[in-house]
Structure formats: C-alpha cells, structure tokens
mmCIF file of C-alpha atoms in Angstrom:
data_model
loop_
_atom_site.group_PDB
_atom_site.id
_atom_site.type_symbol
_atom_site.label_atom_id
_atom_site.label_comp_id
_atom_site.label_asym_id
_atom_site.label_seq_id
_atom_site.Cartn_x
_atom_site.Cartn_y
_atom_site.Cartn_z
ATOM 1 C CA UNK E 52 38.154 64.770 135.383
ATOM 2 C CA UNK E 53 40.323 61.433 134.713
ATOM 3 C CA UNK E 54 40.720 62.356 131.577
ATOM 4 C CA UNK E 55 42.316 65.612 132.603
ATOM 5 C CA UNK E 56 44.431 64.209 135.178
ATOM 6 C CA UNK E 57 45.769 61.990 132.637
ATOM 7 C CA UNK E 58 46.613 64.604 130.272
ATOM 8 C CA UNK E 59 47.784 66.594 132.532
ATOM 9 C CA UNK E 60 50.685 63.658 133.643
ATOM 10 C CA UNK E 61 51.180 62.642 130.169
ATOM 11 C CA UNK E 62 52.421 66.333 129.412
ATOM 12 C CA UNK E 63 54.325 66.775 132.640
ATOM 13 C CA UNK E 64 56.557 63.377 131.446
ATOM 14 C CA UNK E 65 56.883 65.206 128.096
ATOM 15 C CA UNK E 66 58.064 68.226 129.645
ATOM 16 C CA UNK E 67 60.232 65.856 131.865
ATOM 17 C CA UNK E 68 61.600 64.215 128.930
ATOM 18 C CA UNK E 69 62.450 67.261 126.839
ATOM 19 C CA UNK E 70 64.421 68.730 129.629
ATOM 20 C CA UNK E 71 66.537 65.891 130.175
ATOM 21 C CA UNK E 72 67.754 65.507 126.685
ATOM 22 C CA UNK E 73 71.611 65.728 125.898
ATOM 23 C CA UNK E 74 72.501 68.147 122.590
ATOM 24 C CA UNK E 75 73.670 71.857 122.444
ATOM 25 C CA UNK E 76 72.392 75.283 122.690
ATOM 26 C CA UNK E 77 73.348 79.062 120.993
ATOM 27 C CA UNK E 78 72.072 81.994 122.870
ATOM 28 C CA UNK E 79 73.046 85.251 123.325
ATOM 29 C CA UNK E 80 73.800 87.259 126.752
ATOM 30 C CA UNK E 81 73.251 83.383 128.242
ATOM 31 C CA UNK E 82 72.916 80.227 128.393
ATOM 32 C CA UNK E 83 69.336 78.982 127.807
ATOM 33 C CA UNK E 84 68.374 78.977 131.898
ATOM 34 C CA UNK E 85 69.139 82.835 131.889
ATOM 35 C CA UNK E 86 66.502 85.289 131.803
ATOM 36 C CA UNK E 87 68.078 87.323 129.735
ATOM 37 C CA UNK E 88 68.941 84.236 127.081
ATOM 38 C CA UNK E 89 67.782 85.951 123.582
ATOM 39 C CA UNK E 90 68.007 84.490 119.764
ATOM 40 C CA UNK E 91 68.333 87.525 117.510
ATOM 41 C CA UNK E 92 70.445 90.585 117.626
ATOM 42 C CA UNK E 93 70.370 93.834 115.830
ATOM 43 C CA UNK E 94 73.170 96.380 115.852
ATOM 44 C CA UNK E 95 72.870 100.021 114.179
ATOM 45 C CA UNK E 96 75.932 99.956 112.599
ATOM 46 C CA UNK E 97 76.651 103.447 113.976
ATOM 47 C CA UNK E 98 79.481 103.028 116.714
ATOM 48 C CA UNK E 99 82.714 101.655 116.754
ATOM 49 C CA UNK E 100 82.836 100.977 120.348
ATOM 50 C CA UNK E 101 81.532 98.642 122.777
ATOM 51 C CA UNK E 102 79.857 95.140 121.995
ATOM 52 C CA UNK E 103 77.670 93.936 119.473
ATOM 53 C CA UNK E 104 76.661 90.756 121.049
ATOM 54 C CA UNK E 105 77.378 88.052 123.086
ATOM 55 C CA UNK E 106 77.115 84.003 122.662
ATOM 56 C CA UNK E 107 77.529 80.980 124.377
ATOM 57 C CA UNK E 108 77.437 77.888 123.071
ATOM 58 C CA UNK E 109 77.030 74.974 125.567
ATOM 59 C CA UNK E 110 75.916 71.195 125.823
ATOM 60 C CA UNK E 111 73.779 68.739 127.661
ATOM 61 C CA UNK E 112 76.158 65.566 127.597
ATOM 62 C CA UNK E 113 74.359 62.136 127.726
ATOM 63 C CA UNK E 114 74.248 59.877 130.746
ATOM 64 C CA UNK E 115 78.021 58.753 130.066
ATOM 65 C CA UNK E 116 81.894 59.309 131.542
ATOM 66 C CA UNK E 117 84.714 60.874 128.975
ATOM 67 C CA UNK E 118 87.828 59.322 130.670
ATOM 68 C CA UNK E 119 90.918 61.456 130.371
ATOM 69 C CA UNK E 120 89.128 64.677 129.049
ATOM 70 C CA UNK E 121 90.951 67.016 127.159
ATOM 71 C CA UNK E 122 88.843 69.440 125.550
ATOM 72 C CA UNK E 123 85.870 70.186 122.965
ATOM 73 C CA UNK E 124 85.576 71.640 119.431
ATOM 74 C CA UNK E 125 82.434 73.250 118.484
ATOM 75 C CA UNK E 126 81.335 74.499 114.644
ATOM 76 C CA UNK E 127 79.742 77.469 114.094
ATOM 77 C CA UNK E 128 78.379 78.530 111.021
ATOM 78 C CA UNK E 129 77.614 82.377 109.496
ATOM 79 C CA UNK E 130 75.595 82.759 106.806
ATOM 80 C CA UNK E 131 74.457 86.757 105.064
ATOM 81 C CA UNK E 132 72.203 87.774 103.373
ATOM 82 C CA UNK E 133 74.593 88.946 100.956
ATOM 83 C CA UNK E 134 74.603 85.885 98.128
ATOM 84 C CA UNK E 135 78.232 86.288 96.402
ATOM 85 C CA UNK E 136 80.152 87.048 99.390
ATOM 86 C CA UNK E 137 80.914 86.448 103.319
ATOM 87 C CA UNK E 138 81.150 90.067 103.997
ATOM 88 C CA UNK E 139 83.806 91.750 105.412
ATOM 89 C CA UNK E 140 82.627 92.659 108.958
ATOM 90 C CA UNK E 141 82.109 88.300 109.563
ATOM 91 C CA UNK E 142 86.084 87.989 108.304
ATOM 92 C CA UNK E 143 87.602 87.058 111.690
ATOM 93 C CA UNK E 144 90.686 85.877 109.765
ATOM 94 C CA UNK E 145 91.287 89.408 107.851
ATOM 95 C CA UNK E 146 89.541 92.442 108.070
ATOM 96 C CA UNK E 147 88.342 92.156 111.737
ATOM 97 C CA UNK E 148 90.698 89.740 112.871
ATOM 98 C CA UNK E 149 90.532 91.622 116.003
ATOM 99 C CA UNK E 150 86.454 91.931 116.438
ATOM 100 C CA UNK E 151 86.078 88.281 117.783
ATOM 101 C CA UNK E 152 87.138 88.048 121.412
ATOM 102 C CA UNK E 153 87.173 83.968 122.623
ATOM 103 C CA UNK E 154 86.637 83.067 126.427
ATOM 104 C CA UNK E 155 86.520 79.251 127.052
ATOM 105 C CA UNK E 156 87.462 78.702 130.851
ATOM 106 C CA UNK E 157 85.370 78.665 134.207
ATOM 107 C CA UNK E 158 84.861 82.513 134.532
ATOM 108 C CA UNK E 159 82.035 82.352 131.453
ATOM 109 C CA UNK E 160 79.948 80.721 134.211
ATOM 110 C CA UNK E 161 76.333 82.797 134.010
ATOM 111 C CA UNK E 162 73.276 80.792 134.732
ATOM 112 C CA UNK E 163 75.087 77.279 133.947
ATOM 113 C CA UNK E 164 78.204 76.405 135.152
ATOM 114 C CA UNK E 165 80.861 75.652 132.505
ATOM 115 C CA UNK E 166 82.524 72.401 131.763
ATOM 116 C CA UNK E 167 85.719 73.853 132.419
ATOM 117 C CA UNK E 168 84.805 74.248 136.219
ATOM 118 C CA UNK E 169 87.013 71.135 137.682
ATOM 119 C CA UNK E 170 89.837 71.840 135.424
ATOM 120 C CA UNK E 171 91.706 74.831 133.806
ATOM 121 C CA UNK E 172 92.213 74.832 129.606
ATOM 122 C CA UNK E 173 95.839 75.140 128.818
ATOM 123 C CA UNK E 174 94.473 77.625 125.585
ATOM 124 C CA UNK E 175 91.954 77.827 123.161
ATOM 125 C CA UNK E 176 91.685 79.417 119.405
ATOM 126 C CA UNK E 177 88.939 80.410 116.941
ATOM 127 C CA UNK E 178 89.955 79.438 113.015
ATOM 128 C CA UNK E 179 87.747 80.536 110.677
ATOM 129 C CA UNK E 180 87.683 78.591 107.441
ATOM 130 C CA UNK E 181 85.938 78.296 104.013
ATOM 131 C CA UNK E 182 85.012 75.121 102.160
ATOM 132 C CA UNK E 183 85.325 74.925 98.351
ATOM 133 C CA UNK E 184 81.922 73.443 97.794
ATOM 134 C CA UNK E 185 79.923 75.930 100.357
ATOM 135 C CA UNK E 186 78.025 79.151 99.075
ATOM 136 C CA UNK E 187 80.334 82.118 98.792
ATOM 137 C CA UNK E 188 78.584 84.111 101.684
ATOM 138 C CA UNK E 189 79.636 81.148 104.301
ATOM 139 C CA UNK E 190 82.227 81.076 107.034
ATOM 140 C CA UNK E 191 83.239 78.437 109.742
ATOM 141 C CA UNK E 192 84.289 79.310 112.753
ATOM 142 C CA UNK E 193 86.275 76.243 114.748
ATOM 143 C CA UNK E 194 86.268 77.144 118.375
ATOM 144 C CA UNK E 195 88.840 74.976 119.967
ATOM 145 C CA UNK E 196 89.719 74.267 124.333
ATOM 146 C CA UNK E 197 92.170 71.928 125.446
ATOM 147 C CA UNK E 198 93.422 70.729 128.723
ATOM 148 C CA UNK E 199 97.130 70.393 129.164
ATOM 149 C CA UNK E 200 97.788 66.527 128.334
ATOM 150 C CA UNK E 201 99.081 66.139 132.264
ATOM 151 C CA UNK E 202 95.757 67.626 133.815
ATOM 152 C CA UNK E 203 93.409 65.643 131.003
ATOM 153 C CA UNK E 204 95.555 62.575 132.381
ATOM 154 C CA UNK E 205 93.818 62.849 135.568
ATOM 155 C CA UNK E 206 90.270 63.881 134.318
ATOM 156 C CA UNK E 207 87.060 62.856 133.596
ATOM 157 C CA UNK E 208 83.689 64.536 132.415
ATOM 158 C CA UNK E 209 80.471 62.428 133.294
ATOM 159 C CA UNK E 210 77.146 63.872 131.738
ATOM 160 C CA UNK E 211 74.039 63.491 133.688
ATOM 161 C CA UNK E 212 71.673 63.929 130.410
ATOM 162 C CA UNK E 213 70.302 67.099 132.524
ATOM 163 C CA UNK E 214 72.840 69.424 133.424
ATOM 164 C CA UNK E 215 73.622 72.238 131.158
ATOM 165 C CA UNK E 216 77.138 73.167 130.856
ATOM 166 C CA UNK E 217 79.168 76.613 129.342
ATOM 167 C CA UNK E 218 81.515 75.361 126.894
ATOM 168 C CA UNK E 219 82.556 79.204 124.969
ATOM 169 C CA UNK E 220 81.457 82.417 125.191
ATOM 170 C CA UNK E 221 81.922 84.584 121.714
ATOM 171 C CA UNK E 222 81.903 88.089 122.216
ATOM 172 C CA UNK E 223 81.444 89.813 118.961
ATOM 173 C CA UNK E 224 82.597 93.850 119.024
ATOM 174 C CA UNK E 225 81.421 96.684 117.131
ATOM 175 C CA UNK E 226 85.024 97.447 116.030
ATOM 176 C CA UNK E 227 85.249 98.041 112.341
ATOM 177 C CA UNK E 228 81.402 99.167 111.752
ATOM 178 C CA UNK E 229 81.165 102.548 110.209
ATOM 179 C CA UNK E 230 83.253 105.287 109.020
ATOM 180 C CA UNK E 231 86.672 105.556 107.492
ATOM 181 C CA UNK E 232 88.729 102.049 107.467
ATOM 182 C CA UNK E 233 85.274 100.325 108.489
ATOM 183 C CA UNK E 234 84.180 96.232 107.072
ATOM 184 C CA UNK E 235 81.480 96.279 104.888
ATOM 185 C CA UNK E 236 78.294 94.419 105.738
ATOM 186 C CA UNK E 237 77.746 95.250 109.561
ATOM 187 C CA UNK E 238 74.041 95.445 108.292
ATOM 188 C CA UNK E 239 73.545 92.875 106.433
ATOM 189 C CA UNK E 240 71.315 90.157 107.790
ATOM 190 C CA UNK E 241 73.215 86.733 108.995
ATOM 191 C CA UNK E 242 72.552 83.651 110.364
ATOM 192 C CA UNK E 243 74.667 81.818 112.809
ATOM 193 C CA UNK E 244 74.034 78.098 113.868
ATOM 194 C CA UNK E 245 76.307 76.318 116.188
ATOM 195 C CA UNK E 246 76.442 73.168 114.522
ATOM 196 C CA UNK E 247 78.118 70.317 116.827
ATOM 197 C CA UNK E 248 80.332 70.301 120.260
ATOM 198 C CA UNK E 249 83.090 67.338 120.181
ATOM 199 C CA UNK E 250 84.229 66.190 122.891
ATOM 200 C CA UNK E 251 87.324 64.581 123.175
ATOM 201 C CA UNK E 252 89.786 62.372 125.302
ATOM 202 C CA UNK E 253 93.365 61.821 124.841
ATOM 203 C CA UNK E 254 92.255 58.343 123.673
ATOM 204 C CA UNK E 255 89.867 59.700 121.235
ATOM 205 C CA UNK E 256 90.449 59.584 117.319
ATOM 206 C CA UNK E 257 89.009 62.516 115.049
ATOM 207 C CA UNK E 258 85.793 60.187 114.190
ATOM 208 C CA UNK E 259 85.402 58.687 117.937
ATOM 209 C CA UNK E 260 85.053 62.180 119.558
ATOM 210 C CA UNK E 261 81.506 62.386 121.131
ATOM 211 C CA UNK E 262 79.646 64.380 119.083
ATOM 212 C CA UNK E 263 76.994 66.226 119.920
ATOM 213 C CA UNK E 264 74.500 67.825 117.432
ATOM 214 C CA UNK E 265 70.835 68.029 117.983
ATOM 215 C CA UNK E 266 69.645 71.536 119.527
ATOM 216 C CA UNK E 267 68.029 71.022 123.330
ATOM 217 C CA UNK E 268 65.988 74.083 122.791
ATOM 218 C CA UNK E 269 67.952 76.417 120.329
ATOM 219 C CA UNK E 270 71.000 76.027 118.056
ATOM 220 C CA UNK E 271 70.833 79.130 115.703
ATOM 221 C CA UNK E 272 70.857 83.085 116.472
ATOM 222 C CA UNK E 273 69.341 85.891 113.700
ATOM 223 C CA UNK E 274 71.963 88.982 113.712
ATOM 224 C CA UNK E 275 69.401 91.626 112.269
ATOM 225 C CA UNK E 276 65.832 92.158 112.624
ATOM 226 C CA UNK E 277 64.574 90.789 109.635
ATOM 227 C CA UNK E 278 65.335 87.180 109.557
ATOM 228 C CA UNK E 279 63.211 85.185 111.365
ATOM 229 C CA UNK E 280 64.485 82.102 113.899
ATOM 230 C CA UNK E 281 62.098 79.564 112.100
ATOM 231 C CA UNK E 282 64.035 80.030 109.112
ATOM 232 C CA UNK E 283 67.370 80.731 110.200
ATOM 233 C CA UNK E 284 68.365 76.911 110.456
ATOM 234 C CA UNK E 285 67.393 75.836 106.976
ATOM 235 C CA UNK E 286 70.203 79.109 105.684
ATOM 236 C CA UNK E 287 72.861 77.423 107.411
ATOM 237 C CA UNK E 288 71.904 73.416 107.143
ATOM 238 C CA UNK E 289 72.679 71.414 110.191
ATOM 239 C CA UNK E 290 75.305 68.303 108.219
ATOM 240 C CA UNK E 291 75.521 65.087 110.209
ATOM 241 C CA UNK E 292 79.536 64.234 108.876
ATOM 242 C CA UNK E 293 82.194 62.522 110.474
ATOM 243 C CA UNK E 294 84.889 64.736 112.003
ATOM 244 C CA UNK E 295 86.704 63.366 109.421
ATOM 245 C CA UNK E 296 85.051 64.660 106.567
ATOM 246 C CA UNK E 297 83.906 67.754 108.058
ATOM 247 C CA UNK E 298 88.238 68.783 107.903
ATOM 248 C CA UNK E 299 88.738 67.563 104.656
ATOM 249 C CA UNK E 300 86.099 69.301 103.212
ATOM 250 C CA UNK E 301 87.371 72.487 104.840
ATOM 251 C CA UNK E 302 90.355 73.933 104.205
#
C-alpha cells in the first residue's frame, strides 16, 4: 500500500509539473481547456459558404514580466500533401487572399482569456511568405499584433508559467472550394504547426524577443482525415533559429 501511495504522489507532481509548463498550443474551435478543443479537420470540399475551421494559437509565458509590451508574432507553418506545389486553396497572398479572416484582440476569449485582455492592439496582419530553400508545397504564415507605442509605454505582461492565454484566432473559410473560379487543392491533405509566439517590448531587438517554442500539449493540426497527429510534426519540422535568421531566410 506504500508503494501505491507513493506512486500515486509521484504521478500527481508529474501531472503538476506538466501543467505548469510555459510553451504554445494550436487547436481548433479552442484553446486546449475547451471541450470542444480538436486537432484535425476535414472539409468536403463541396460548399462555398460558411467556415472550414477555426484556430487559436496561444501561450503559457514563463514565470517572468515583459516591461513595456507591445505585441507578439507567431509562425505558422502549412505543409500538403501535394509534393511540387503549395496549392492554391493555402495561397492567402493570391488566390484566396480573402479566405483567411485574422482576429487578435480580447473578444477571441473562449475557455482562456487572451493576452490582449488589459490592453487593446492598435492592428494586426497575416503575411504569408515562401523561403527559397523550403519544399515547394510550404507556406508561412506571420501573424502579427501590436499595441500602439503610447499604450505599450504603460504596459506590462507577467507570465505565471500556468495560465493559458489567446494570442490569435485564424478562421479559415470555405470560400474558393469547388466549382467555377474555385483554388485547387481544398482536398488535399495538410499539415499546419504553429511554430513559435514572440513576444516583444518596445525595448526588444529582433533576436531578444521572448520566444516561445515548445508545444504544452499540442502545436500541430491535420486538415484531412488521413494524416495522422503523430506524424504531422515531423512534415512541417519545428526549427529552433534566431528571429534573425528565421527573416532572412524568408522572403
């Protein structure tokens, strides 16, 4: 029986410990405390209305204060199945320019609240780029929230290593899918990992932004049925760069 009750503390301090560990999370419909927090998404590829799916990236931030906060950049990575080419319907800068819809402010708060909750973003953007030495069926989305310089002047983000915070929600529509004028490849398997969350302070250079990388429980969503999650990470490689490299590698 001590043996049990031993065991039985050593794995509630594991569980303890892997709950309070700083990083960031990709699910869809929520953030990871949702009930409704999912990993894969299939779409038939048969409407032009409505949505496809859903994400939200957000971020455990370690036991530290950001003085003069001004925003956070997070990577995020799409991979198909398709080897030669980034298909159409995952072209956010041309043929569905229009199919990504951005929302990085406090009304994305679901089961987390959202780091955006003590202070309003001036704006945010998505870019989607290409890097020359990346496989051809790869894009990067940049999702990008700042603070207006006056307001990050005045404010500061302190992590708790435990609390989970909203930093984007990325709603993907079916616009574009079938029929006349539609983007080829809404059914084509793909891979999406969010790859980092930077925060930054007016202070901050490109390579002293915090950056957070490691998943807390789940970094990487399967669009299509017939990927699986365990695999999905090793399509679109988690890199450990500097900020630095990471833009002059893309263009």
């Amino acid at each position: 029986m001590k043996k049990v009750t031993i065991l039985a503390a050593a794995l509630l301090m594991l569980s303890a410990s892997m709950a309070m560990a700083s990083g960031i999370n990709l699910y869809l419909n929520d953030c990871s405390l949702g009930a409704t927090a999912a990993t894969s998404a299939t779409n038939a590829c048969t409407s032009n209305s409505g949505t496809a799916m859903t994400l939200f990236g957000s971020m455990i931030m370690p036991a530290v204060t950001r003085t003069q906060f001004v925003g956070c950049q997070s990577v995020l990575d799409i991979q198909t199945d398709d080897a030669s080419t980034i298909n159409d319907w995952w072209r956010a800068d041309a043929c569905r320019s229009s199919a990504f819809s951005l929302t990085a402010d406090a009304s994305i708060a679901n089961s987390c609240g959202t780091v955006w909750d003590n202070a309003a973003p001036a704006g945010s953007n998505l870019t989607a780029l290409f890097a020359e030495a990346a496989p051809p069926n790869r894009i990067r989305f940049l999702i990008g929230t700042v603070l207006d310089a006056t307001v990050a002047a005045t404010t500061n983000l302190t992590g708790d290593n435990t609390t989970e915070w909203d930093v984007f929600k990325l709603t993907v529509l079916k616009s574009k899918s079938t029929g006349t004028g539609s983007c080829a490849g809404c059914s084509t398997n793909a891979c999406l990992v969010l790859n980092e969350i930077n925060v930054q302070t007016l202070t901050d250079t490109p390579d002293t932004y915090l950056r957070l990388t490691n998943p807390v429980t789940n970094q990487s969503i399967v669009y299509q049925a017939s990927l699986t999650t365990a695999i999905c990470p090793s399509a679109v490689p988690v890199r450990n760069r500097t900020w630095g490299s990471i833009k002059a590698l893309y263009r």
